[in-house]
mmCIF file of C-alpha atoms in Angstrom:
data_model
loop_
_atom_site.group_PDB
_atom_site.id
_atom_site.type_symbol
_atom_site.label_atom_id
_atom_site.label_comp_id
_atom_site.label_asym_id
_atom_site.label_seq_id
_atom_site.Cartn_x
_atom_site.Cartn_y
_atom_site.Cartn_z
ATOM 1 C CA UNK A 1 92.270 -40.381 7.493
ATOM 2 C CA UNK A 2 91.784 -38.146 4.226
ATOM 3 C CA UNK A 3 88.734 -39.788 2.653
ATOM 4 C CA UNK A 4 88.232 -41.832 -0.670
ATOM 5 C CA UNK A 5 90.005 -40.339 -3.828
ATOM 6 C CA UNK A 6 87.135 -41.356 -5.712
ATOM 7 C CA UNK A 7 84.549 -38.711 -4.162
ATOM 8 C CA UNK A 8 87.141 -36.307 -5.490
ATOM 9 C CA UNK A 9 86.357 -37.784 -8.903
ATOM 10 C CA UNK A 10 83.029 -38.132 -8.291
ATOM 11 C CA UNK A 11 82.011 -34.674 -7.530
ATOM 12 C CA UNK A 12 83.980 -33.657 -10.931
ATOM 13 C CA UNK A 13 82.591 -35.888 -12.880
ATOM 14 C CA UNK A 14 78.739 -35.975 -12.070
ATOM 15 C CA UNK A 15 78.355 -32.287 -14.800
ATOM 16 C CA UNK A 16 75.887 -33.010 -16.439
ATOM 17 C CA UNK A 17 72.593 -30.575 -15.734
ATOM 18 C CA UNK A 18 68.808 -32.397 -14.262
ATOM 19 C CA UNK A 19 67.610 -32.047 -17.071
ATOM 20 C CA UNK A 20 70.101 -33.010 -19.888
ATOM 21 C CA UNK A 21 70.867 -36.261 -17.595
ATOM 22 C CA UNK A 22 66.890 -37.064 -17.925
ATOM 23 C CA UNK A 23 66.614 -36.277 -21.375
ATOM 24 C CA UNK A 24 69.560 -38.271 -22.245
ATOM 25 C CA UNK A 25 67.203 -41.062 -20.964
ATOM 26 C CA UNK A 26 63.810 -39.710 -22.514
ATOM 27 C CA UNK A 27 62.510 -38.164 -19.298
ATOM 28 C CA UNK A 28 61.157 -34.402 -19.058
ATOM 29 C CA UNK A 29 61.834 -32.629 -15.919
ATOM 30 C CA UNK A 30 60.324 -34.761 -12.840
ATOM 31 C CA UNK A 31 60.716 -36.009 -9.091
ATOM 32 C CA UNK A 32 62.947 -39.296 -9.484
ATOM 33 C CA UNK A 33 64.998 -41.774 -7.505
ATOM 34 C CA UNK A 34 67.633 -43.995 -9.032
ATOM 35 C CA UNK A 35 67.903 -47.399 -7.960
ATOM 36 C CA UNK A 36 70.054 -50.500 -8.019
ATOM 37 C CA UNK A 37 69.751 -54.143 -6.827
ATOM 38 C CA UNK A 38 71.802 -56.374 -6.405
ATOM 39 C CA UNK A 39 71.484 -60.386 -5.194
ATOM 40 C CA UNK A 40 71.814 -61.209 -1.411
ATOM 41 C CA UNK A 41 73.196 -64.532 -1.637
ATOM 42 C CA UNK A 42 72.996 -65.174 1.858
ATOM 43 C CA UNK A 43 69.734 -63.650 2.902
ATOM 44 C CA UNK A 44 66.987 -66.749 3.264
ATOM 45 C CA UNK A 45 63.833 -65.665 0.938
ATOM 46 C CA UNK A 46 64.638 -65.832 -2.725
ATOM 47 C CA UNK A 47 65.793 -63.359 -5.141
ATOM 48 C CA UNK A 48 62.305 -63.381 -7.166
ATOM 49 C CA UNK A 49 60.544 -63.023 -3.461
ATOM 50 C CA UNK A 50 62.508 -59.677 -2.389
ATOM 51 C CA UNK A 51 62.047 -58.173 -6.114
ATOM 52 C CA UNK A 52 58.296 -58.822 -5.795
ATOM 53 C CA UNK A 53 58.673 -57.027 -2.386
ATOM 54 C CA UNK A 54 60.687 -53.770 -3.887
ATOM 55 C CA UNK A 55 58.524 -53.678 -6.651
ATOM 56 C CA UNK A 56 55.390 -53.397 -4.523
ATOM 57 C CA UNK A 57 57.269 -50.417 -2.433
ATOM 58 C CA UNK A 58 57.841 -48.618 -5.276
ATOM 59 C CA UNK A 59 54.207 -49.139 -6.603
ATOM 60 C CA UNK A 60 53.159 -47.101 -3.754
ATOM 61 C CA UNK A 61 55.040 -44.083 -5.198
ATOM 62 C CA UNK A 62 53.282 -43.274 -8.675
ATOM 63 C CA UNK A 63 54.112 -39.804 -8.620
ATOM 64 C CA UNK A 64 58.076 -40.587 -8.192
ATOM 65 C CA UNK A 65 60.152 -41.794 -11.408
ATOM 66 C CA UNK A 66 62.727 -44.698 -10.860
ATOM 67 C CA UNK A 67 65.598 -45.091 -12.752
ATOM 68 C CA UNK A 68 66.759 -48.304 -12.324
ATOM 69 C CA UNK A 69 70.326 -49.775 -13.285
ATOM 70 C CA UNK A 70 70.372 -53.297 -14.267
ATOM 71 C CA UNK A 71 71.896 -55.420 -11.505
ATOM 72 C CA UNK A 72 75.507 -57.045 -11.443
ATOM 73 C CA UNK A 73 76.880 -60.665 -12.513
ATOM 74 C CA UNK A 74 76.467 -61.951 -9.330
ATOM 75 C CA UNK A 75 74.986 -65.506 -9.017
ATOM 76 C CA UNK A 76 70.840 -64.151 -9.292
ATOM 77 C CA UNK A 77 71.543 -60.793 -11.365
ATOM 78 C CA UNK A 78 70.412 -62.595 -14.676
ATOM 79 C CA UNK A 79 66.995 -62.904 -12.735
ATOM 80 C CA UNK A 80 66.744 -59.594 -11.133
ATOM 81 C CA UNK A 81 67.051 -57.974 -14.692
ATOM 82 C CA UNK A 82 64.437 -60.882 -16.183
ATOM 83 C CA UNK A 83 62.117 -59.569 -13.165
ATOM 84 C CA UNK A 84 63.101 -55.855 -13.700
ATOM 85 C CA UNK A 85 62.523 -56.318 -17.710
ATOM 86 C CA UNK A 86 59.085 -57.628 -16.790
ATOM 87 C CA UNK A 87 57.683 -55.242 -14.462
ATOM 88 C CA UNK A 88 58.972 -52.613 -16.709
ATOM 89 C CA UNK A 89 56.041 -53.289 -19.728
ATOM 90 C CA UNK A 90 52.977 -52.497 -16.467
ATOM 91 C CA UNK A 91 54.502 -50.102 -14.452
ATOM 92 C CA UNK A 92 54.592 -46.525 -16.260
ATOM 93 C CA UNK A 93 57.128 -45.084 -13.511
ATOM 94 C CA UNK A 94 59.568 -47.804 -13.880
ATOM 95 C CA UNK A 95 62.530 -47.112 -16.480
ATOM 96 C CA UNK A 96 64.785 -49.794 -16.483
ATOM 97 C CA UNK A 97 68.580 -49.568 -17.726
ATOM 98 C CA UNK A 98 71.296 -51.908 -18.583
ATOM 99 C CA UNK A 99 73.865 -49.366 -17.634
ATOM 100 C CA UNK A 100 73.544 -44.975 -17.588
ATOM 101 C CA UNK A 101 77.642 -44.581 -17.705
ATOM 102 C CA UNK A 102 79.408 -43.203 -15.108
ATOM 103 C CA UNK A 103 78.960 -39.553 -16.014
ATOM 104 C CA UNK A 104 74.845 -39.633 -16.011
ATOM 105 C CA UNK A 105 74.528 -42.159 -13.449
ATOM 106 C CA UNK A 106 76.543 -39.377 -10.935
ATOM 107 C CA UNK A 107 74.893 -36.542 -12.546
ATOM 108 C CA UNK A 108 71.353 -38.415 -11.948
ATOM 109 C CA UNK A 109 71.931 -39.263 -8.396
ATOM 110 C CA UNK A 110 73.147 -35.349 -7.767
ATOM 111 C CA UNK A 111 69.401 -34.417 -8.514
ATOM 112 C CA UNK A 112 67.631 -37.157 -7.077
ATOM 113 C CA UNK A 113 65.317 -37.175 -4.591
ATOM 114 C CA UNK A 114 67.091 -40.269 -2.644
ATOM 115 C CA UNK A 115 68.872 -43.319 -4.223
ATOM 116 C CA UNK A 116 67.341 -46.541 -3.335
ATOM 117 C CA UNK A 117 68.872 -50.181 -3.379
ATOM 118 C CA UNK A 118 71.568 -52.195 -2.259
ATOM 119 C CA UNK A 119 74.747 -51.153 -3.867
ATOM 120 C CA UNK A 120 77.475 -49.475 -2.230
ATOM 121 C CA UNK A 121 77.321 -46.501 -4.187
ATOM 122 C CA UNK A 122 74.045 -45.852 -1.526
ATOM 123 C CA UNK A 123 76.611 -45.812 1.032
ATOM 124 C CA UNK A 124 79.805 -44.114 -0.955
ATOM 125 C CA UNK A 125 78.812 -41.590 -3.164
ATOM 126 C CA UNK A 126 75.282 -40.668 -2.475
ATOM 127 C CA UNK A 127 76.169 -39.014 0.740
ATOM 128 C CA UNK A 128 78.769 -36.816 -1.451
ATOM 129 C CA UNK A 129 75.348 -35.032 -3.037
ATOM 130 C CA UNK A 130 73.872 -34.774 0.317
ATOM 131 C CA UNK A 131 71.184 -36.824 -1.423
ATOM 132 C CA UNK A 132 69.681 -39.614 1.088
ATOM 133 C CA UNK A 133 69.978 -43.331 0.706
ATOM 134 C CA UNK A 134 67.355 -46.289 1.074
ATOM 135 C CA UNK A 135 69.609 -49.040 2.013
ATOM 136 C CA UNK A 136 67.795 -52.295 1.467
ATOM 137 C CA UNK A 137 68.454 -55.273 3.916
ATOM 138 C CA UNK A 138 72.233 -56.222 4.895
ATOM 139 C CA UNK A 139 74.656 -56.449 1.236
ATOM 140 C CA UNK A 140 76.481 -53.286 2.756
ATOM 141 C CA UNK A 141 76.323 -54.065 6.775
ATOM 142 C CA UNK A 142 80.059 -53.692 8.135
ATOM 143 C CA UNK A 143 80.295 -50.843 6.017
ATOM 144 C CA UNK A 144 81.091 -47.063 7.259
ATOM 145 C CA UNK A 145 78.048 -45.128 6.949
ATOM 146 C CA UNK A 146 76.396 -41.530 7.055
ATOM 147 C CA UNK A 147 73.374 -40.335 8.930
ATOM 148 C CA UNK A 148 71.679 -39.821 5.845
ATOM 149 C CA UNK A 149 71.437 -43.366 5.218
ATOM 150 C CA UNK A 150 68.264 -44.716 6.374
ATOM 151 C CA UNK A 151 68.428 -48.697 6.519
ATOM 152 C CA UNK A 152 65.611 -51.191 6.143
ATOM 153 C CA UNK A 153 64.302 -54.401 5.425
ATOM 154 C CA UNK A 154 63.871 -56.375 2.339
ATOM 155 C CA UNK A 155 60.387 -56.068 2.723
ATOM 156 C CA UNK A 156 57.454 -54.299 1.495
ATOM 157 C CA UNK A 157 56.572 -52.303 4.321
ATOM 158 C CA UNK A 158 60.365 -51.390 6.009
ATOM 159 C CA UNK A 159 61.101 -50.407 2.012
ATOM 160 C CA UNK A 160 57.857 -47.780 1.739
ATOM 161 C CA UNK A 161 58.487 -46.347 5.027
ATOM 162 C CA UNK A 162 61.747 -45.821 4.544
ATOM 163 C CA UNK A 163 61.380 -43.770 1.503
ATOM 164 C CA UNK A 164 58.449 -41.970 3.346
ATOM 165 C CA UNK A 165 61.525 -41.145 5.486
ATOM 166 C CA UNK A 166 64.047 -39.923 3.051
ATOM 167 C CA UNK A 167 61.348 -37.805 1.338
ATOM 168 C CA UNK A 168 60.692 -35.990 5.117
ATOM 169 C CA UNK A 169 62.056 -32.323 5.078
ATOM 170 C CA UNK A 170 63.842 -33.443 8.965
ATOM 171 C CA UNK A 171 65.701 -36.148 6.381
ATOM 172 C CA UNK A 172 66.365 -33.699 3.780
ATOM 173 C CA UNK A 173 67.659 -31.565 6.254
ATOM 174 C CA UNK A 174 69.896 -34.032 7.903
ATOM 175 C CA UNK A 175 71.059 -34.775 4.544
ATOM 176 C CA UNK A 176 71.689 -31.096 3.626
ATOM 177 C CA UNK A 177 74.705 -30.592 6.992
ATOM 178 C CA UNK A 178 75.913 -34.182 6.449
ATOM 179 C CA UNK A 179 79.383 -35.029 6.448
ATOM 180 C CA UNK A 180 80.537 -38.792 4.590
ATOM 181 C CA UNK A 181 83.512 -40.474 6.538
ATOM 182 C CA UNK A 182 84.221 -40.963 3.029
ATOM 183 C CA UNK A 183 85.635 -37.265 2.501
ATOM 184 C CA UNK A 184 84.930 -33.953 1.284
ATOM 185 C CA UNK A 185 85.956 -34.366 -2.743
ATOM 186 C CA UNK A 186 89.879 -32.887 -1.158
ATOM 187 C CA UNK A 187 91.405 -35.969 -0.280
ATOM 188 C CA UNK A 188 94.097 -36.135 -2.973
ATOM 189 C CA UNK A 189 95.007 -32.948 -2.029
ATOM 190 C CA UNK A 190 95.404 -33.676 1.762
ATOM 191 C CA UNK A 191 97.119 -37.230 0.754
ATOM 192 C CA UNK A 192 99.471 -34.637 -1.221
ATOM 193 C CA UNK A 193 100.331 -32.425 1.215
ATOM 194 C CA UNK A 194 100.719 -35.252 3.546
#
């Protein structure tokens, strides 16, 4: 009824400044997104088919960074990260990280121009920063969600579009008056009082 204690610690701990989180990471001041992806075990096409396919999205975007944290140990990570580690060395906007720590991941996604993956920090925290989410195909489906989450496919075409979207000033706008059913950052107060 209260929200999720851990916006509260979110919105606390996300203090670093734009640009000392990109330095900290060798980037000068810049339009970004930060990204995650993790393996869809029980979507049909292949993990090395839907990276191709995100990879091409974000090819359409050269004049957009993306920070992208390495994905988890699920059964296909270790090949997401071989595929991400590739791509890297012939894509110039493509910075690739094993981890950014809690503190500079937050503080990146505060300044972000939308956040763009599968992970359920897309659907958590983003909204928090009234920063909007590309939520790729279904990991997150079933979960609560905020209108400035804009879902899509695990294709090419539903991934560009859908950043074309979040990038809109009606999305940003959205965005800007949105509300998470997650909370406001007071729930351990309310849970207090309570």
């Amino acid at each position: 009824n209260y929200g999720s204690t851990s916006i509260d610690n979110i919105l606390t701990v996300a203090n670093m400044s734009k640009e000392e989180a990109l330095h900290s990471i060798g980037l000068s001041d810049c339009k970004y997104a930060v990204c995650t992806y993790h393996p869809v075990t029980m979507e049909g096409n292949g993990v090395d088919e839907q990276i191709k396919e995100f990879l091409r999205a974000i090819n359409q975007f050269n004049e957009i960074e993306f920070i992208v944290t390495k994905s988890n140990a699920d059964q296909g990570g270790a090949r997401i990260n071989d595929l991400l580690d590739e791509a890297e060395k012939t894509m110039p906007n493509l910075h690739v990280f094993t981890s950014l720590g809690v503190r500079r991941y937050l503080s990146l996604m505060k300044y972000s121009a939308f956040v763009l993956g599968n992970s359920s920090s897309g659907i958590i925290e983003t909204p928090a920063f009234h920063v909007p989410t590309v939520n790729i195909g279904d990991r997150q489906r079933g979960r609560l969600q905020s209108e400035s989450i804009i879902n899509c496919q695990p294709d090419t075409a539903s991934i560009a579009e859908a950043i074309h979207t979040a990038l809109s000033p009606e999305h940003k706008e959205i965005c800007r008056q949105v509300v998470s059913p997650y909370g406001d950052g007071n729930a351990a107060v309310k849970i207090a009082e309570k």
